């Protein structure tokens, strides 16, 4: 019963191609299929019998009943998340109010009830035949839904308690070594749902951001009143000790490693804020660990490498927050902007923000693949489908082939990463002191052109896979223009850095390689476009000519009328409507030739008596059926 893996896989498949509404619709279509598979259908002519609730014996006989309960809870959760995502971001301090909030709470409550029912069924180990891992995964899923409800109610202390329990269970069931081997299930689960919620609740409780998630878990975890926590601690007595040790390892440093100054471009200022200095020291130590990890596994999976960037991103964000807090404190004390301390903090703010954006960009470049995603390298053979050339003679399998849909999905992911990088580069221009540094602005514009060229290249490949060569050629031309702008810049790095983790640094060598690749692809696609155009013109010669003008009277001619094709001559035998509809409607108003000689029959008055003459036949209704 891999409950966590099943839930995360279902969410990833749906959210990759759509939103929470798409996920809900997929679950709605999936539920009847599962119910039809598990429950016998009522035969024709027999009395309908309602479905009974799932029992522990049902789960023991068939684990698909666990999926049925999970799908029901997930559908309610997806509905709540969809309604929440449709609300504007600026809802104020009170959040979403009114009927929408009540509806969201109702859906989350339904999801929690279903998860709690699953936990109660799995607790009966003899009947359900559930393992301890399955029970703990179900409990983690249940408390995460409880945390979502307390999050919407803005009960921040209870929110941290529920999510702390979920995090402890996940870190115990999925050790951190799984991230090294490439299984990013735990990290995605914690980063997307658990850790972010814990940090936001701690922010609302005005807990310093320098307090790590591990410390919050150790502080708010309900240790004595929960049997599942006791089971975890019995299984792994050092679970909480490992949390604290990880906290000290990630966020502590020696006094000798704490920097005294910070450098930005050609200026160097003294660091007077202790929290910022400690955060920068943590960034320095985390950068060393990241560099050693990338050197040890140069051919590792991209997701494992990108996950290692989290150790640098967290202290970098702490440095940004500490600098902003120091500036706000000086502003509240009435310190003017021209003061030396304020000027030093503003420069420090620019430096730490640029470093944070650089680490985010480096993570995106790792996820894009080799050469920043310029080459669409094939995936590993184990993830590709193989096609047998001849099954009758049992010939060996052909080379692995990646489906077109899978390639389009990968290109879509890269476009999203390029968009995030371009948005980060635009935010750099808004930092204090950047607009006045014209050489640095030109460097940022060159880097922006480089990533814009990569984005156009990815979209052009998508159009090429769909068979739209014209659009692909246009996008390649645009990409080559952007790359030419980047190549003309004199502020880019001259050497390619291989001993440091990727960040915002772009070298002239990378721009030149991309330019050569774009030029070759543009020549290739232009040749294909011309070739397909010639083949298309030959095929169009066999198509029958345009219909004559008499059959196209409702169309205004865009070109001179062909006077040799006014009518079809010699005439051909063609079908015509037997009885057009408009003749029935206009029958009473048309004077047909055979009715022209008929005498008019009117009403006459004879000796005061009205004598009504015979009336003509009138057709009523459609097709003369009458009404």
Coordinates of N, CA and C in Angstrom, one line a residue, residues 343-476:
X343 N 23.1 53.4 3.7 CA 23.7 53.1 2.3 C 24.4 51.8 2.3
X344 N 25.0 51.4 3.4 CA 25.7 50.1 3.5 C 24.6 48.9 3.4
X345 N 23.5 49.1 4.1 CA 22.5 48.1 4.1 C 21.8 48.0 2.8
X346 N 21.6 49.1 2.1 CA 21.0 49.1 0.8 C 21.9 48.3 -0.2
X347 N 23.2 48.6 -0.1 CA 24.2 47.8 -1.0 C 24.2 46.3 -0.6
X348 N 24.1 46.0 0.7 CA 24.0 44.6 1.1 C 22.8 44.0 0.6
X349 N 21.7 44.7 0.6 CA 20.4 44.2 0.1 C 20.5 43.9 -1.3
X350 N 21.1 44.7 -2.1 CA 21.3 44.4 -3.6 C 22.1 43.2 -3.8
X351 N 23.2 43.1 -3.0 CA 24.1 41.9 -3.2 C 23.5 40.6 -2.8
X352 N 22.8 40.5 -1.7 CA 22.2 39.3 -1.2 C 21.0 38.9 -2.1
X353 N 20.2 39.9 -2.6 CA 19.1 39.6 -3.5 C 19.6 39.1 -4.8
X354 N 20.7 39.7 -5.3 CA 21.2 39.2 -6.6 C 21.8 37.8 -6.4
X355 N 22.4 37.5 -5.3 CA 22.9 36.1 -5.0 C 21.8 35.1 -5.0
X356 N 20.7 35.5 -4.3 CA 19.5 34.6 -4.2 C 18.9 34.3 -5.6
X357 N 18.8 35.4 -6.4 CA 18.3 35.2 -7.8 C 19.3 34.3 -8.6
X358 N 20.6 34.5 -8.4 CA 21.5 33.6 -9.1 C 21.4 32.2 -8.7
X359 N 21.2 31.8 -7.4 CA 21.0 30.4 -7.1 C 19.7 29.8 -7.6
X360 N 18.7 30.6 -7.7 CA 17.4 30.2 -8.3 C 17.6 29.9 -9.8
X361 N 18.3 30.8 -10.4 CA 18.5 30.6 -11.9 C 19.4 29.4 -12.1
X362 N 20.4 29.2 -11.3 CA 21.3 28.0 -11.4 C 20.5 26.7 -11.2
X363 N 19.5 26.7 -10.3 CA 18.7 25.5 -10.1 C 17.9 25.3 -11.4
X364 N 17.3 26.3 -12.0 CA 16.5 26.2 -13.2 C 17.4 25.7 -14.3
X365 N 18.6 26.1 -14.4 CA 19.5 25.7 -15.5 C 19.9 24.2 -15.4
X366 N 20.0 23.8 -14.1 CA 20.3 22.3 -13.9 C 19.1 21.5 -14.4
X367 N 17.9 22.0 -14.1 CA 16.7 21.2 -14.5 C 16.5 21.2 -16.0
X368 N 17.0 22.2 -16.7 CA 16.8 22.3 -18.1 C 17.7 21.2 -18.8
X369 N 18.8 20.8 -18.2 CA 19.6 19.8 -18.8 C 21.0 20.4 -19.3
X370 N 21.6 19.6 -20.1 CA 23.0 20.0 -20.6 C 22.8 21.2 -21.5
X371 N 23.9 22.1 -21.4 CA 23.9 23.3 -22.2 C 22.7 24.1 -22.1
X372 N 22.2 24.2 -20.8 CA 21.0 25.0 -20.5 C 19.8 24.6 -21.3
X373 N 19.7 23.4 -21.7 CA 18.5 22.9 -22.5 C 18.6 23.2 -24.0
X374 N 19.8 23.6 -24.5 CA 19.9 23.8 -25.9 C 19.8 22.5 -26.7
X375 N 20.3 21.4 -26.2 CA 20.2 20.1 -26.8 C 19.0 19.3 -26.2
X376 N 18.2 18.8 -27.0 CA 17.1 17.9 -26.5 C 17.6 16.5 -26.4
X377 N 18.3 16.2 -25.4 CA 19.0 14.9 -25.2 C 17.9 13.9 -24.9
X378 N 18.1 12.6 -25.4 CA 17.1 11.6 -25.1 C 17.2 11.2 -23.6
X379 N 16.1 10.6 -23.1 CA 16.0 10.2 -21.8 C 16.7 8.8 -21.6
X380 N 16.8 8.3 -20.4 CA 17.4 7.0 -20.2 C 16.5 5.9 -20.8
X381 N 17.1 4.8 -21.2 CA 16.3 3.8 -21.9 C 15.3 3.2 -21.0
X382 N 15.5 3.2 -19.7 CA 14.5 2.5 -18.8 C 13.1 3.3 -18.8
X383 N 13.2 4.6 -19.2 CA 11.9 5.4 -19.2 C 11.3 5.4 -20.5
X384 N 11.9 4.8 -21.5 CA 11.3 4.9 -22.9 C 10.7 3.5 -23.2
X385 N 9.8 3.6 -24.2 CA 9.1 2.4 -24.7 C 9.9 1.9 -25.8
X386 N 10.0 0.6 -26.0 CA 10.7 -0.1 -27.1 C 9.7 -0.7 -28.0
X387 N 10.0 -0.8 -29.3 CA 9.1 -1.4 -30.3 C 9.8 -2.6 -30.9
X388 N 9.1 -3.7 -30.9 CA 9.7 -4.9 -31.5 C 9.6 -4.9 -33.1
X389 N 10.6 -5.1 -33.8 CA 10.6 -5.0 -35.2 C 9.8 -6.1 -35.9
X390 N 10.0 -7.3 -35.4 CA 9.2 -8.4 -36.0 C 9.0 -9.5 -35.0
X391 N 7.8 -9.6 -34.5 CA 7.4 -10.5 -33.4 C 7.4 -11.9 -33.8
X392 N 7.1 -12.1 -35.1 CA 6.9 -13.5 -35.6 C 8.3 -14.2 -35.5
X393 N 9.3 -13.5 -35.9 CA 10.6 -14.2 -36.0 C 11.5 -13.9 -34.8
X394 N 10.9 -13.2 -33.7 CA 11.5 -13.0 -32.5 C 12.8 -12.2 -32.7
X395 N 12.8 -11.1 -33.5 CA 14.0 -10.3 -33.7 C 14.2 -9.4 -32.5
X396 N 15.4 -9.0 -32.2 CA 15.6 -8.1 -31.1 C 14.9 -6.8 -31.2
X397 N 14.7 -6.2 -30.0 CA 14.0 -4.9 -29.9 C 14.8 -3.8 -30.7
X398 N 14.1 -2.8 -31.2 CA 14.7 -1.7 -31.8 C 15.2 -0.7 -30.8
X399 N 15.9 0.3 -31.2 CA 16.4 1.3 -30.3 C 15.3 2.0 -29.6
X400 N 15.5 2.5 -28.3 CA 14.5 3.2 -27.6 C 14.0 4.4 -28.3
X401 N 12.7 4.6 -28.3 CA 12.0 5.7 -29.0 C 11.2 6.4 -27.9
X402 N 11.4 7.7 -27.9 CA 10.6 8.6 -27.0 C 9.4 9.1 -27.7
X403 N 8.2 9.0 -27.1 CA 7.0 9.4 -27.8 C 7.0 10.9 -28.0
X404 N 6.2 11.4 -28.9 CA 6.1 12.8 -29.2 C 5.4 13.6 -28.0
X405 N 4.4 13.0 -27.4 CA 3.8 13.6 -26.3 C 4.8 13.8 -25.1
X406 N 5.7 12.8 -24.9 CA 6.6 13.0 -23.8 C 7.6 14.1 -24.1
X407 N 8.0 14.2 -25.4 CA 8.9 15.3 -25.8 C 8.3 16.6 -25.6
X408 N 7.0 16.7 -26.0 CA 6.3 18.0 -25.8 C 6.2 18.4 -24.3
X409 N 6.0 17.4 -23.5 CA 5.9 17.7 -22.0 C 7.2 18.2 -21.5
X410 N 8.3 17.6 -21.9 CA 9.6 18.1 -21.5 C 9.9 19.5 -22.0
X411 N 9.5 19.8 -23.2 CA 9.7 21.1 -23.7 C 8.9 22.2 -23.0
X412 N 7.7 21.8 -22.6 CA 6.8 22.6 -21.8 C 7.4 23.0 -20.5
X413 N 8.0 22.0 -19.8 CA 8.6 22.2 -18.6 C 9.8 23.2 -18.7
X414 N 10.6 23.1 -19.8 CA 11.7 24.0 -20.0 C 11.2 25.4 -20.2
X415 N 10.1 25.6 -21.0 CA 9.6 26.9 -21.2 C 9.2 27.6 -19.9
X416 N 8.6 26.8 -19.0 CA 8.2 27.3 -17.7 C 9.5 27.8 -16.9
X417 N 10.6 27.0 -17.0 CA 11.8 27.4 -16.3 C 12.4 28.6 -16.9
X418 N 12.4 28.7 -18.2 CA 12.9 29.9 -18.9 C 12.1 31.1 -18.5
X419 N 10.8 31.0 -18.4 CA 10.0 32.1 -18.0 C 10.3 32.6 -16.6
X420 N 10.5 31.6 -15.7 CA 10.9 32.0 -14.3 C 12.3 32.7 -14.3
X421 N 13.2 32.3 -15.2 CA 14.5 32.9 -15.2 C 14.4 34.3 -15.8
X422 N 13.6 34.5 -16.8 CA 13.4 35.9 -17.4 C 12.8 36.8 -16.4
X423 N 11.8 36.3 -15.6 CA 11.2 37.1 -14.6 C 12.1 37.5 -13.5
X424 N 13.0 36.6 -13.2 CA 14.0 36.9 -12.1 C 15.0 38.0 -12.6
X425 N 15.4 37.9 -13.9 CA 16.3 38.9 -14.5 C 15.6 40.3 -14.5
X426 N 14.3 40.3 -14.8 CA 13.6 41.6 -14.7 C 13.6 42.2 -13.3
X427 N 13.5 41.3 -12.3 CA 13.5 41.8 -10.9 C 14.8 42.3 -10.5
X428 N 15.9 41.9 -11.1 CA 17.2 42.4 -10.8 C 17.3 43.9 -11.1
X429 N 16.7 44.3 -12.2 CA 16.8 45.8 -12.6 C 16.1 46.7 -11.6
X430 N 15.2 46.1 -10.7 CA 14.5 46.9 -9.7 C 15.2 47.1 -8.4
X431 N 16.4 46.4 -8.3 CA 17.2 46.5 -7.0 C 17.8 47.9 -6.9
X432 N 18.1 48.3 -5.6 CA 18.7 49.6 -5.4 C 20.0 49.7 -6.0
X433 N 20.3 50.8 -6.8 CA 21.6 51.1 -7.4 C 21.9 50.4 -8.7
X434 N 21.0 49.6 -9.2 CA 21.3 48.9 -10.4 C 21.0 49.8 -11.6
X435 N 20.0 50.6 -11.6 CA 19.7 51.4 -12.8 C 20.8 52.4 -13.1
X436 N 21.5 52.8 -12.1 CA 22.6 53.8 -12.4 C 23.9 53.1 -12.9
X437 N 24.0 51.8 -12.8 CA 25.2 51.1 -13.3 C 24.9 50.6 -14.7
X438 N 25.2 51.4 -15.7 CA 24.9 51.1 -17.1 C 25.6 49.9 -17.6
X439 N 26.9 49.6 -17.3 CA 27.5 48.4 -17.7 C 26.8 47.1 -17.2
X440 N 26.4 47.2 -15.9 CA 25.7 46.0 -15.3 C 24.4 45.9 -16.0
X441 N 23.7 47.0 -16.3 CA 22.4 46.8 -17.0 C 22.5 46.2 -18.4
X442 N 23.6 46.6 -19.1 CA 23.9 45.9 -20.4 C 24.2 44.5 -20.2
X443 N 24.8 44.1 -19.2 CA 25.1 42.7 -18.9 C 23.8 41.9 -18.6
X444 N 22.9 42.5 -17.9 CA 21.7 41.8 -17.6 C 20.8 41.7 -18.8
X445 N 20.8 42.7 -19.7 CA 20.1 42.6 -21.0 C 20.7 41.5 -21.9
X446 N 22.0 41.4 -21.9 CA 22.6 40.3 -22.7 C 22.2 38.9 -22.2
X447 N 22.2 38.8 -20.8 CA 21.8 37.5 -20.3 C 20.3 37.2 -20.5
X448 N 19.5 38.3 -20.5 CA 18.1 38.1 -20.8 C 17.9 37.7 -22.3
X449 N 18.7 38.2 -23.2 CA 18.6 37.8 -24.6 C 19.0 36.4 -24.7
X450 N 20.0 35.9 -24.0 CA 20.5 34.5 -24.1 C 19.4 33.6 -23.7
X451 N 18.7 33.8 -22.5 CA 17.7 32.9 -22.1 C 16.4 33.1 -22.9
X452 N 16.1 34.3 -23.5 CA 15.0 34.4 -24.4 C 15.2 33.6 -25.7
X453 N 16.5 33.5 -26.1 CA 16.8 32.7 -27.3 C 16.5 31.2 -27.0
X454 N 16.9 30.8 -25.8 CA 16.7 29.4 -25.4 C 15.2 29.1 -25.3
X455 N 14.4 30.1 -24.8 CA 13.0 29.9 -24.8 C 12.3 29.8 -26.2
X456 N 12.8 30.6 -27.1 CA 12.3 30.5 -28.5 C 12.6 29.2 -29.1
X457 N 13.9 28.7 -28.8 CA 14.3 27.4 -29.3 C 13.4 26.3 -28.9
X458 N 13.1 26.3 -27.6 CA 12.2 25.2 -27.0 C 10.8 25.3 -27.7
X459 N 10.3 26.5 -27.8 CA 8.9 26.6 -28.5 C 9.0 26.2 -29.9
X460 N 10.1 26.5 -30.6 CA 10.2 26.1 -32.0 C 10.3 24.6 -32.2
X461 N 11.0 24.0 -31.3 CA 11.0 22.5 -31.3 C 9.6 21.9 -31.1
X462 N 8.8 22.5 -30.3 CA 7.5 22.1 -30.0 C 6.6 22.2 -31.3
X463 N 6.8 23.3 -32.0 CA 6.0 23.5 -33.3 C 6.5 22.5 -34.3
X464 N 7.8 22.2 -34.3 CA 8.4 21.2 -35.3 C 7.8 19.8 -35.0
X465 N 7.7 19.4 -33.7 CA 7.1 18.1 -33.4 C 5.6 18.1 -33.9
X466 N 4.9 19.2 -33.8 CA 3.5 19.2 -34.2 C 3.4 19.4 -35.7
X467 N 4.5 19.5 -36.5 CA 4.4 19.6 -37.9 C 4.2 21.0 -38.5
X468 N 4.3 22.0 -37.6 CA 4.1 23.4 -38.1 C 5.5 24.0 -38.4
X469 N 6.0 23.8 -39.6 CA 7.4 24.3 -39.9 C 7.4 25.8 -40.1
X470 N 6.4 26.4 -40.6 CA 6.4 27.8 -40.7 C 6.6 28.6 -39.4
X471 N 5.9 28.2 -38.4 CA 6.0 28.8 -37.1 C 7.4 28.5 -36.5
X472 N 7.9 27.2 -36.7 CA 9.2 26.9 -36.2 C 10.3 27.7 -36.8
X473 N 10.2 28.0 -38.1 CA 11.2 28.8 -38.8 C 11.2 30.2 -38.2
X474 N 10.0 30.8 -38.0 CA 9.9 32.1 -37.5 C 10.5 32.2 -36.1
X475 N 10.2 31.2 -35.3 CA 10.7 31.3 -33.9 C 12.3 31.1 -33.9
X476 N 12.8 30.3 -34.8 CA 14.2 30.1 -34.9 C 14.9 31.4 -35.3

